[in-house]
Short mmCIF file of C-alpha atoms in Angstrom, two decimals:
data_model
loop_
_atom_site.label_atom_id
_atom_site.label_comp_id
_atom_site.label_asym_id
_atom_site.label_seq_id
_atom_site.Cartn_x
_atom_site.Cartn_y
_atom_site.Cartn_z
CA MET A 366 -3.47 -28.09 23.15
CA SER A 367 -0.75 -25.50 22.64
CA ARG A 368 -1.73 -22.06 21.37
CA LYS A 369 -0.91 -21.24 17.75
CA THR A 370 1.67 -18.54 17.14
CA LEU A 371 2.74 -16.06 14.49
CA THR A 372 6.46 -16.34 13.83
CA ALA A 373 8.54 -13.50 12.41
CA ILE A 374 11.64 -14.59 10.48
CA ASN A 375 14.32 -12.16 9.38
CA PRO A 376 14.50 -12.63 5.57
CA ALA A 377 18.10 -11.44 5.54
CA ASN A 378 19.40 -14.39 7.57
CA GLU A 379 16.44 -16.73 8.34
CA LYS A 380 16.70 -16.14 12.09
CA VAL A 381 13.53 -16.07 14.19
CA VAL A 382 13.05 -12.54 15.54
CA GLY A 383 9.77 -13.01 17.38
CA GLU A 384 6.79 -15.20 18.14
CA HIS A 385 3.33 -13.96 19.09
CA ASP A 386 0.29 -15.88 20.28
CA MET A 387 -2.70 -16.00 17.97
CA LEU A 388 -6.28 -15.55 19.14
CA ASP A 389 -8.65 -18.48 19.41
CA GLU A 390 -12.41 -18.07 18.95
CA ALA A 391 -12.91 -17.01 22.57
CA GLY A 392 -10.09 -14.48 22.27
CA ILE A 393 -11.59 -12.99 19.12
CA ALA A 394 -15.01 -12.74 20.76
CA ALA A 395 -13.49 -10.92 23.74
CA LYS A 396 -11.70 -8.44 21.45
CA LEU A 397 -14.91 -7.75 19.52
CA ASP A 398 -16.85 -7.22 22.75
CA LYS A 399 -14.18 -4.77 23.86
CA THR A 400 -14.53 -3.01 20.50
CA ARG A 401 -18.28 -2.60 21.02
CA HIS A 402 -17.59 -0.66 24.21
CA GLY A 403 -14.62 1.18 22.72
CA TYR A 404 -16.64 2.33 19.73
CA ALA A 405 -19.48 3.58 21.92
CA GLU A 406 -17.01 5.74 23.84
CA LEU A 407 -15.01 6.87 20.79
CA ARG A 408 -17.98 8.15 18.81
CA GLN A 409 -19.03 10.34 21.76
CA LEU A 410 -15.69 12.10 21.95
CA PRO A 411 -15.58 15.61 20.47
CA VAL A 412 -13.93 15.66 17.06
CA SER A 413 -11.32 18.02 18.52
CA GLU A 414 -10.32 15.38 21.07
CA ARG A 415 -10.00 12.66 18.42
CA ALA A 416 -7.86 15.08 16.42
CA ARG A 417 -5.69 15.79 19.46
CA ARG A 418 -5.02 12.08 19.91
CA LEU A 419 -4.15 11.72 16.23
CA HIS A 420 -1.60 14.51 16.61
CA ALA A 421 -0.14 12.47 19.46
CA VAL A 422 0.07 9.42 17.18
CA ALA A 423 1.96 11.44 14.55
CA ASP A 424 4.34 12.80 17.18
CA LEU A 425 5.03 9.30 18.52
CA ILE A 426 5.78 8.01 15.03
CA ASP A 427 8.38 10.74 14.62
CA GLU A 428 9.85 10.18 18.09
CA ARG A 429 10.10 6.40 17.65
CA GLN A 430 11.38 6.42 14.08
CA ALA A 431 14.50 4.38 14.76
CA ASP A 432 12.68 1.75 16.84
CA ILE A 433 10.00 1.35 14.17
CA ALA A 434 12.63 1.07 11.45
CA GLU A 435 14.57 -1.62 13.26
CA VAL A 436 11.51 -3.83 13.83
CA ILE A 437 10.23 -3.52 10.25
CA CYS A 438 13.72 -3.98 8.81
CA HIS A 439 14.23 -7.21 10.75
CA GLU A 440 10.76 -8.61 10.03
CA MET A 441 10.39 -7.99 6.29
CA GLY A 442 13.82 -6.87 5.07
CA LYS A 443 13.15 -3.29 4.00
CA LEU A 444 16.16 -0.99 3.89
CA PHE A 445 16.47 0.97 7.14
CA ARG A 446 16.39 4.29 5.29
CA GLY A 447 13.32 3.08 3.41
CA VAL A 448 11.48 2.57 6.69
CA ILE A 449 12.49 6.06 7.81
CA ASP A 450 10.84 7.38 4.63
CA GLU A 451 7.79 5.26 5.45
CA THR A 452 7.52 6.82 8.91
CA LYS A 453 7.62 10.30 7.36
CA ILE A 454 4.70 9.76 4.98
CA SER A 455 2.84 7.92 7.75
CA SER A 456 3.07 10.77 10.24
CA ALA A 457 2.15 13.22 7.46
CA ILE A 458 -1.05 11.28 6.74
CA VAL A 459 -2.02 11.14 10.41
CA ARG A 460 -1.41 14.90 10.79
CA PHE A 461 -3.45 15.61 7.66
CA TYR A 462 -6.50 13.97 9.18
CA ALA A 463 -5.84 15.50 12.59
CA ASP A 464 -5.64 18.96 11.02
CA ASN A 465 -8.75 18.50 8.86
CA ALA A 466 -11.01 16.31 11.00
CA GLU A 467 -13.25 19.13 12.22
CA GLU A 468 -13.64 20.55 8.72
CA PHE A 469 -14.41 17.12 7.21
CA MET A 470 -17.00 16.37 9.94
CA LYS A 471 -18.68 19.76 9.72
CA SER A 472 -22.36 19.68 8.74
CA GLN A 473 -23.13 21.02 5.27
CA PRO A 474 -26.27 23.20 5.05
CA LYS A 475 -28.24 22.95 1.79
CA GLU A 476 -30.78 25.27 0.18
CA VAL A 477 -33.75 23.02 -0.61
CA PRO A 478 -37.31 24.10 -1.64
CA GLY A 479 -39.82 23.54 1.16
CA ALA A 480 -37.18 23.13 3.86
CA GLN A 481 -36.88 25.19 7.00
CA LYS A 482 -33.57 23.42 7.43
CA ALA A 483 -31.67 20.90 5.34
CA GLU A 484 -28.18 19.65 5.96
CA VAL A 485 -25.84 16.74 5.32
CA ILE A 486 -23.90 15.30 8.24
CA ARG A 487 -21.30 12.56 8.58
CA GLU A 488 -21.53 10.00 11.37
CA PRO A 489 -19.48 6.96 12.39
CA MET A 490 -21.02 3.52 11.86
CA GLY A 491 -18.99 1.02 13.91
CA ALA A 492 -15.62 -0.68 13.55
CA VAL A 493 -13.65 -0.93 10.31
CA LEU A 494 -11.59 -4.06 9.76
CA GLY A 495 -8.28 -3.36 8.03
CA VAL A 496 -6.65 -6.40 6.39
CA MET A 497 -3.15 -5.13 5.81
CA PRO A 498 -0.05 -6.37 3.92
CA TRP A 499 3.57 -6.71 4.98
CA ASN A 500 5.26 -4.52 2.38
CA TYR A 501 4.57 -1.16 4.08
CA PRO A 502 3.68 -2.31 7.60
CA LEU A 503 3.16 1.15 9.11
CA TYR A 504 1.98 3.24 6.17
CA GLN A 505 -0.74 0.81 5.13
CA VAL A 506 -2.17 0.79 8.65
CA VAL A 507 -2.24 4.53 9.30
CA ARG A 508 -3.85 5.37 5.97
CA PHE A 509 -6.92 3.33 6.96
CA ALA A 510 -6.82 4.01 10.70
CA ALA A 511 -6.32 7.78 10.79
CA PRO A 512 -9.42 8.83 8.80
CA ASN A 513 -11.63 6.30 10.55
CA LEU A 514 -10.53 7.27 14.06
CA ALA A 515 -10.95 10.93 13.11
CA GLY A 516 -14.51 10.17 12.02
CA GLY A 517 -15.31 8.19 15.16
CA ASN A 518 -15.08 4.64 13.84
CA ALA A 519 -13.12 2.06 15.83
CA CYS A 520 -10.37 0.14 14.03
CA LEU A 521 -9.63 -3.58 13.97
CA LEU A 522 -6.26 -4.55 12.49
CA LYS A 523 -5.61 -7.92 10.87
CA HIS A 524 -1.98 -7.55 9.83
CA ALA A 525 0.13 -9.86 7.65
CA SER A 526 1.26 -12.98 9.47
CA ASN A 527 4.99 -12.34 8.91
CA VAL A 528 5.05 -8.91 10.64
CA PRO A 529 3.52 -9.51 14.09
CA GLY A 530 6.18 -7.42 15.83
CA SER A 531 5.31 -4.49 13.60
CA ALA A 532 1.60 -4.95 14.35
CA LYS A 533 2.30 -5.00 18.09
CA LEU A 534 4.49 -1.89 17.89
CA ILE A 535 1.92 0.01 15.79
CA THR A 536 -0.85 -0.93 18.19
CA GLN A 537 1.22 0.42 21.08
CA LEU A 538 1.62 3.73 19.23
CA PHE A 539 -2.14 4.19 19.06
CA HIS A 540 -2.69 3.05 22.64
CA ASP A 541 -0.03 5.41 23.97
CA ALA A 542 -1.68 8.27 22.08
CA GLY A 543 -5.04 7.60 23.76
CA PHE A 544 -6.75 5.24 21.31
CA GLU A 545 -6.90 2.35 23.71
CA GLU A 546 -7.91 -1.28 23.23
CA GLY A 547 -11.43 -1.20 21.83
CA ALA A 548 -10.78 1.95 19.81
CA PHE A 549 -7.73 0.46 18.06
CA THR A 550 -7.33 -3.30 18.36
CA TRP A 551 -4.89 -5.76 16.80
CA LEU A 552 -6.33 -9.16 15.96
CA PRO A 553 -3.50 -11.70 15.56
CA VAL A 554 -5.59 -14.18 13.56
CA SER A 555 -5.29 -16.32 10.45
CA ALA A 556 -6.80 -15.51 7.06
CA SER A 557 -9.39 -18.26 7.59
CA GLN A 558 -10.85 -16.33 10.53
CA ILE A 559 -11.49 -13.10 8.60
CA ASP A 560 -14.94 -14.05 7.28
CA ASP A 561 -16.44 -14.52 10.73
CA ILE A 562 -14.98 -11.21 11.89
CA ILE A 563 -16.50 -9.37 8.92
CA ARG A 564 -19.88 -10.91 9.75
CA ASP A 565 -19.83 -9.63 13.34
CA PRO A 566 -22.40 -6.83 13.84
CA ILE A 567 -19.83 -4.35 15.21
CA VAL A 568 -17.91 -4.43 11.92
CA CYS A 569 -19.37 -1.81 9.58
CA GLY A 570 -16.94 -2.29 6.70
CA VAL A 571 -13.62 -3.74 5.61
CA THR A 572 -10.62 -2.38 3.76
CA LEU A 573 -7.97 -4.65 2.27
CA THR A 574 -4.64 -4.06 0.62
CA GLY A 575 -3.31 -7.25 -0.90
CA SER A 576 -3.66 -9.75 -3.70
CA GLU A 577 -6.54 -9.95 -6.15
CA PRO A 578 -7.74 -13.36 -4.82
CA ALA A 579 -7.72 -12.06 -1.25
CA GLY A 580 -9.63 -8.98 -2.35
CA ARG A 581 -12.27 -11.00 -4.15
CA ALA A 582 -12.78 -13.21 -1.08
CA VAL A 583 -13.15 -10.27 1.32
CA ALA A 584 -15.43 -8.37 -1.07
CA LYS A 585 -17.66 -11.42 -1.43
CA THR A 586 -18.13 -11.76 2.31
CA ALA A 587 -18.69 -8.02 2.72
CA GLY A 588 -21.21 -8.13 -0.11
CA ASP A 589 -23.06 -11.02 1.49
CA GLU A 590 -23.33 -8.92 4.65
CA ILE A 591 -24.18 -5.75 2.69
CA LYS A 592 -21.20 -3.95 4.18
CA PRO A 593 -18.98 -1.52 2.26
CA SER A 594 -15.45 -2.44 1.28
CA VAL A 595 -12.38 -0.71 -0.13
CA LEU A 596 -9.83 -2.74 -2.08
CA GLU A 597 -6.30 -1.76 -3.09
CA LEU A 598 -5.03 -4.75 -5.01
CA GLY A 599 -2.25 -5.51 -7.44
CA GLY A 600 -0.76 -3.40 -10.16
CA ILE A 601 1.42 -3.79 -13.24
CA ASP A 602 2.05 -0.07 -13.51
CA PRO A 603 3.54 1.36 -16.70
CA LEU A 604 6.32 3.92 -16.86
CA ILE A 605 6.33 5.44 -20.35
CA VAL A 606 9.54 7.01 -21.63
CA LEU A 607 8.65 9.44 -24.43
CA ASP A 608 10.98 10.21 -27.33
CA ASP A 609 12.02 13.59 -25.87
CA ALA A 610 12.95 12.23 -22.44
CA ASP A 611 16.37 12.80 -20.92
CA ILE A 612 17.90 9.30 -20.80
CA ASP A 613 19.72 9.72 -17.50
CA LYS A 614 16.63 11.17 -15.83
CA ALA A 615 14.39 8.45 -17.27
CA VAL A 616 16.67 5.69 -15.97
CA GLU A 617 16.91 7.37 -12.58
CA LEU A 618 13.10 7.44 -12.34
CA ALA A 619 12.82 3.86 -13.59
CA ILE A 620 15.28 2.63 -10.95
CA ALA A 621 13.42 4.49 -8.19
CA GLY A 622 10.02 3.41 -9.43
CA ARG A 623 10.90 -0.24 -9.91
CA PHE A 624 13.44 -1.17 -7.25
CA ASP A 625 12.29 0.81 -4.20
CA ASN A 626 11.40 -1.60 -1.38
CA THR A 627 13.17 -4.34 -3.38
CA GLY A 628 10.43 -4.02 -5.99
CA GLN A 629 7.73 -5.12 -3.55
CA SER A 630 5.12 -2.44 -4.12
CA CYS A 631 1.71 -2.63 -5.77
CA ALA A 632 2.36 0.75 -7.38
CA ALA A 633 5.90 0.00 -8.60
CA SER A 634 6.81 0.81 -12.21
CA LYS A 635 6.77 -2.80 -13.38
CA ARG A 636 6.54 -2.25 -17.16
CA LEU A 637 9.10 0.20 -18.56
CA ILE A 638 7.60 1.17 -21.91
CA VAL A 639 10.19 3.01 -24.00
CA VAL A 640 9.48 4.69 -27.34
CA GLU A 641 11.69 3.13 -29.99
CA PRO A 642 14.21 5.91 -30.75
CA LEU A 643 15.40 5.81 -27.12
CA ALA A 644 14.99 2.11 -26.40
CA GLU A 645 18.55 0.95 -27.02
CA ARG A 646 20.27 3.76 -25.09
CA PHE A 647 17.76 3.57 -22.25
CA THR A 648 18.18 -0.19 -21.91
CA GLU A 649 21.98 -0.04 -21.96
CA ARG A 650 21.98 2.65 -19.27
CA LEU A 651 19.39 0.78 -17.19
CA ILE A 652 21.37 -2.48 -17.26
CA ASP A 653 24.54 -0.63 -16.30
CA GLN A 654 22.86 1.02 -13.30
CA VAL A 655 21.15 -2.15 -12.13
CA GLN A 656 24.42 -4.06 -12.24
CA LYS A 657 25.96 -1.40 -9.98
CA MET A 658 23.29 -1.78 -7.30
CA ARG A 659 24.68 -2.87 -3.93
CA ILE A 660 22.89 -5.86 -2.40
CA GLY A 661 23.20 -6.59 1.28
CA ASP A 662 22.21 -6.03 4.90
CA PRO A 663 19.18 -3.71 4.94
CA MET A 664 20.48 -2.08 8.13
CA ASP A 665 23.58 -0.91 6.20
CA ALA A 666 22.92 2.52 4.68
CA SER A 667 25.37 1.87 1.85
CA ASN A 668 23.19 -0.86 0.29
CA ASP A 669 20.57 -0.30 -2.43
CA ILE A 670 18.71 -3.62 -2.31
CA GLY A 671 17.81 -5.84 0.62
CA PRO A 672 16.25 -9.28 0.68
CA MET A 673 12.70 -10.03 -0.40
CA SER A 674 10.26 -10.48 2.47
CA ARG A 675 9.92 -14.27 2.31
CA LYS A 676 11.63 -17.18 0.58
CA ASP A 677 8.38 -18.56 -0.87
CA LEU A 678 7.67 -15.22 -2.55
CA ARG A 679 11.25 -15.11 -3.83
CA ASP A 680 10.81 -18.59 -5.31
CA ASP A 681 7.51 -17.58 -6.95
CA LEU A 682 9.23 -14.58 -8.53
CA HIS A 683 12.07 -16.72 -9.84
CA ASP A 684 9.54 -19.07 -11.42
CA GLN A 685 7.90 -16.11 -13.17
CA VAL A 686 11.26 -14.94 -14.51
CA LYS A 687 12.06 -18.41 -15.84
CA ARG A 688 8.65 -18.62 -17.52
CA ALA A 689 9.13 -15.15 -19.00
CA VAL A 690 12.47 -16.17 -20.52
CA LYS A 691 10.98 -19.39 -21.86
CA ALA A 692 8.23 -17.32 -23.49
CA GLY A 693 10.77 -15.13 -25.31
CA ALA A 694 12.00 -12.49 -22.91
CA GLN A 695 15.74 -11.79 -22.89
CA LEU A 696 17.52 -11.97 -19.53
CA GLU A 697 20.01 -9.09 -19.51
CA THR A 698 21.21 -9.25 -15.90
CA GLY A 699 20.24 -10.94 -12.64
CA GLY A 700 17.56 -13.58 -12.74
CA GLU A 701 19.12 -15.73 -10.05
CA ILE A 702 18.69 -16.74 -6.43
CA LEU A 703 21.71 -15.64 -4.43
CA ASP A 704 23.60 -18.45 -2.72
CA LYS A 705 23.28 -17.44 0.93
CA PRO A 706 20.73 -17.80 3.74
CA GLY A 707 17.68 -15.62 3.34
CA ALA A 708 15.24 -14.51 0.66
CA TRP A 709 17.80 -12.92 -1.66
CA TYR A 710 17.21 -12.29 -5.36
CA ALA A 711 19.50 -10.51 -7.79
CA PRO A 712 18.18 -7.26 -9.33
CA THR A 713 17.00 -8.27 -12.79
CA VAL A 714 16.36 -6.69 -16.18
CA LEU A 715 14.28 -8.42 -18.86
CA THR A 716 14.00 -7.13 -22.42
CA ASN A 717 12.02 -8.27 -25.48
CA VAL A 718 8.91 -8.22 -23.30
CA ALA A 719 5.51 -7.95 -25.00
CA PRO A 720 1.85 -8.77 -24.35
CA GLY A 721 1.41 -12.48 -23.80
CA ASN A 722 4.66 -12.78 -21.84
CA PRO A 723 4.38 -13.35 -18.06
CA ALA A 724 6.65 -10.33 -17.51
CA PHE A 725 4.02 -8.17 -19.22
CA ASP A 726 0.78 -9.83 -18.12
CA GLU A 727 1.55 -10.84 -14.52
CA GLU A 728 2.52 -8.81 -11.49
CA LEU A 729 6.18 -9.54 -10.72
CA PHE A 730 6.41 -8.57 -7.06
CA GLY A 731 10.13 -8.15 -6.65
CA PRO A 732 13.29 -6.58 -8.14
CA VAL A 733 12.59 -7.30 -11.82
CA ALA A 734 12.37 -4.57 -14.47
CA SER A 735 10.60 -5.47 -17.72
CA VAL A 736 11.53 -3.33 -20.72
CA VAL A 737 8.87 -3.01 -23.42
CA VAL A 738 9.61 -1.23 -26.71
CA ALA A 739 6.88 0.93 -28.29
CA GLU A 740 6.82 2.07 -31.91
CA GLY A 741 5.61 5.53 -30.95
CA THR A 742 3.54 7.48 -28.43
CA GLU A 743 0.19 6.02 -29.47
CA HIS A 744 1.59 2.49 -29.30
CA ALA A 745 3.04 3.25 -25.85
CA ILE A 746 -0.37 4.34 -24.57
CA GLU A 747 -1.97 1.23 -26.10
CA LEU A 748 0.61 -1.00 -24.40
CA ALA A 749 0.22 0.80 -21.08
CA ASN A 750 -3.55 0.28 -21.09
CA HIS A 751 -3.24 -3.35 -22.25
CA SER A 752 -3.66 -4.73 -18.73
CA ASP A 753 -6.34 -6.01 -16.41
CA TYR A 754 -4.90 -3.71 -13.75
CA GLY A 755 -5.00 0.06 -13.40
CA LEU A 756 -3.38 1.34 -10.22
CA GLY A 757 -0.87 4.02 -11.23
CA GLY A 758 1.22 5.13 -14.18
CA THR A 759 4.13 7.45 -14.94
CA VAL A 760 5.07 9.37 -18.08
CA VAL A 761 8.59 10.74 -18.56
CA GLY A 762 9.31 13.53 -21.03
CA GLN A 763 10.80 17.01 -21.28
CA ASP A 764 7.70 18.52 -22.89
CA VAL A 765 5.67 18.51 -19.70
CA LYS A 766 2.40 19.56 -21.33
CA ARG A 767 2.63 16.72 -23.83
CA ALA A 768 3.62 14.25 -21.09
CA GLU A 769 0.61 15.30 -19.03
CA GLN A 770 -1.69 14.75 -21.99
CA VAL A 771 -0.33 11.23 -22.33
CA ALA A 772 -0.64 10.62 -18.57
CA ARG A 773 -4.31 11.63 -18.66
CA ARG A 774 -5.00 8.92 -21.25
CA LEU A 775 -3.79 6.11 -19.01
CA ASN A 776 -6.59 3.97 -17.62
CA VAL A 777 -5.39 4.15 -14.03
CA GLY A 778 -6.32 5.65 -10.67
CA MET A 779 -3.17 7.78 -10.39
CA SER A 780 -1.20 9.49 -13.17
CA PHE A 781 2.24 10.99 -12.54
CA VAL A 782 4.51 13.01 -14.82
CA ASN A 783 8.28 12.83 -14.32
CA GLN A 784 7.89 11.05 -10.99
CA PRO A 785 7.06 7.47 -10.02
CA THR A 786 3.72 6.87 -8.31
CA THR A 787 4.14 8.41 -4.86
CA PRO A 788 1.72 8.65 -1.90
CA TYR A 789 0.78 12.07 -0.58
CA ALA A 790 -1.58 12.70 2.32
CA GLN A 791 -3.46 15.30 0.26
CA LEU A 792 -4.06 13.04 -2.77
CA PRO A 793 -6.33 9.99 -3.10
CA PHE A 794 -4.68 6.59 -3.52
CA GLY A 795 -6.39 3.74 -5.36
CA GLY A 796 -6.97 2.15 -8.74
CA VAL A 797 -9.45 0.89 -11.32
CA LYS A 798 -10.13 -2.43 -13.03
CA ASN A 799 -8.62 -5.37 -11.11
CA SER A 800 -6.52 -3.00 -9.00
CA GLY A 801 -9.58 -2.46 -6.83
CA TYR A 802 -12.04 0.27 -5.89
CA GLY A 803 -12.52 3.00 -3.34
CA ARG A 804 -9.89 5.47 -2.22
CA GLU A 805 -7.62 6.09 0.75
CA GLN A 806 -5.86 9.32 1.77
CA SER A 807 -7.10 12.88 1.18
CA GLU A 808 -10.71 13.98 1.71
CA TYR A 809 -11.79 11.21 -0.68
CA GLY A 810 -10.52 8.57 1.72
CA PHE A 811 -12.24 10.15 4.70
CA GLY A 812 -15.88 9.22 4.17
CA GLU A 813 -15.64 5.67 2.82
CA PHE A 814 -17.03 4.18 6.06
CA LEU A 815 -19.11 7.04 7.43
CA ASN A 816 -22.86 7.42 7.25
CA VAL A 817 -23.61 10.45 5.08
CA ARG A 818 -26.96 11.39 6.58
CA THR A 819 -29.59 13.77 5.18
CA VAL A 820 -31.43 15.86 7.79
CA PHE A 821 -34.53 17.68 6.49
CA VAL A 822 -36.88 19.89 8.51
CA ALA A 823 -40.00 20.99 6.64
CA ALA A 824 -40.90 24.66 6.58
#
């Protein structure tokens, strides 16, 4: 019987750009056995040596920027310059953990009555399985791998099936930096094989970035095994435009927040909630700017929008747009599949969007901006929080103190003022409600899969 493969198809032209063999049960078992040995060696390394290797990873990301960008661009259609930006935040995250590993792993002495000595220490626990998505193929991997490798945990990567070339390239980065097979291991497997991997004794926890159904399935298996999990799931993030906002600036932020990565981001500004006095001018300006966006080859630096990552996801988005219009939304521009090979979709603006409409209630994972009109600031906050999701949120206004007060009232994991939700190595990333739980990045993302041990010596 022939071995199953993962096939990468360029969404810009539907050409096959790579095929990679998948692992069968024996192959998975061999990888997990290798991880048992790799973990045993990794945890014994001095923290300084793990940090040195992470610095090497960051350096390699910077050195191989163009190669990384070309592979990702061809596999999932991201603009070339967008991948360059992704490499920059990725190397920054790796360096953050390399620079802070020794401080984060340092024992913490405590003054406790009756103790000659009392301290809290952090220890690795095994291998962490990362189930990663295609939309940020490098960034999503390093933000789970860097803190775990710094802490002494091995990493197992189950990447999205449409970016196997990216997974192979990323794995080579870690291997070349000294985190060899067993310390960092790619598992080219199907989603149906994840449960058995989670149940393997070497796996101490699992982190997933992806859809809500996928998150629920992984969390259930992890719960059955009494293993920790971190979930970063969907989002229908609001961007509130207050009545004192500068229109041009607000539209600029809305365009960046909604259409970056062709709108394929969990933390994109999917609901543009505009306070009524500005709604008409904001919408007119937004439509004008969206209609000027250049659509084309993601390798061409002059283009603003590339293809979506897959045709099936493009078709799902188009169905959502059609249902939104049927439910009362007004199609202002776009809303059509482009007539050429690939997963192309026209940048779209919907207005007259309100709760109950698919464009308000569902996550539209693509280049579709939904404009929602609020009667005032309180109504805008109410609309923003009227969602089962709570990943990030943005508030735009010239009175920064007032805008911050509004941002703090959003029921989300990340609040931004006058800037779309943006990852920073120093700040935790994650959400509330159906957007998931746990955090990645910063010191808060460091200890999610470490054993925080109490050591007490009686006086």
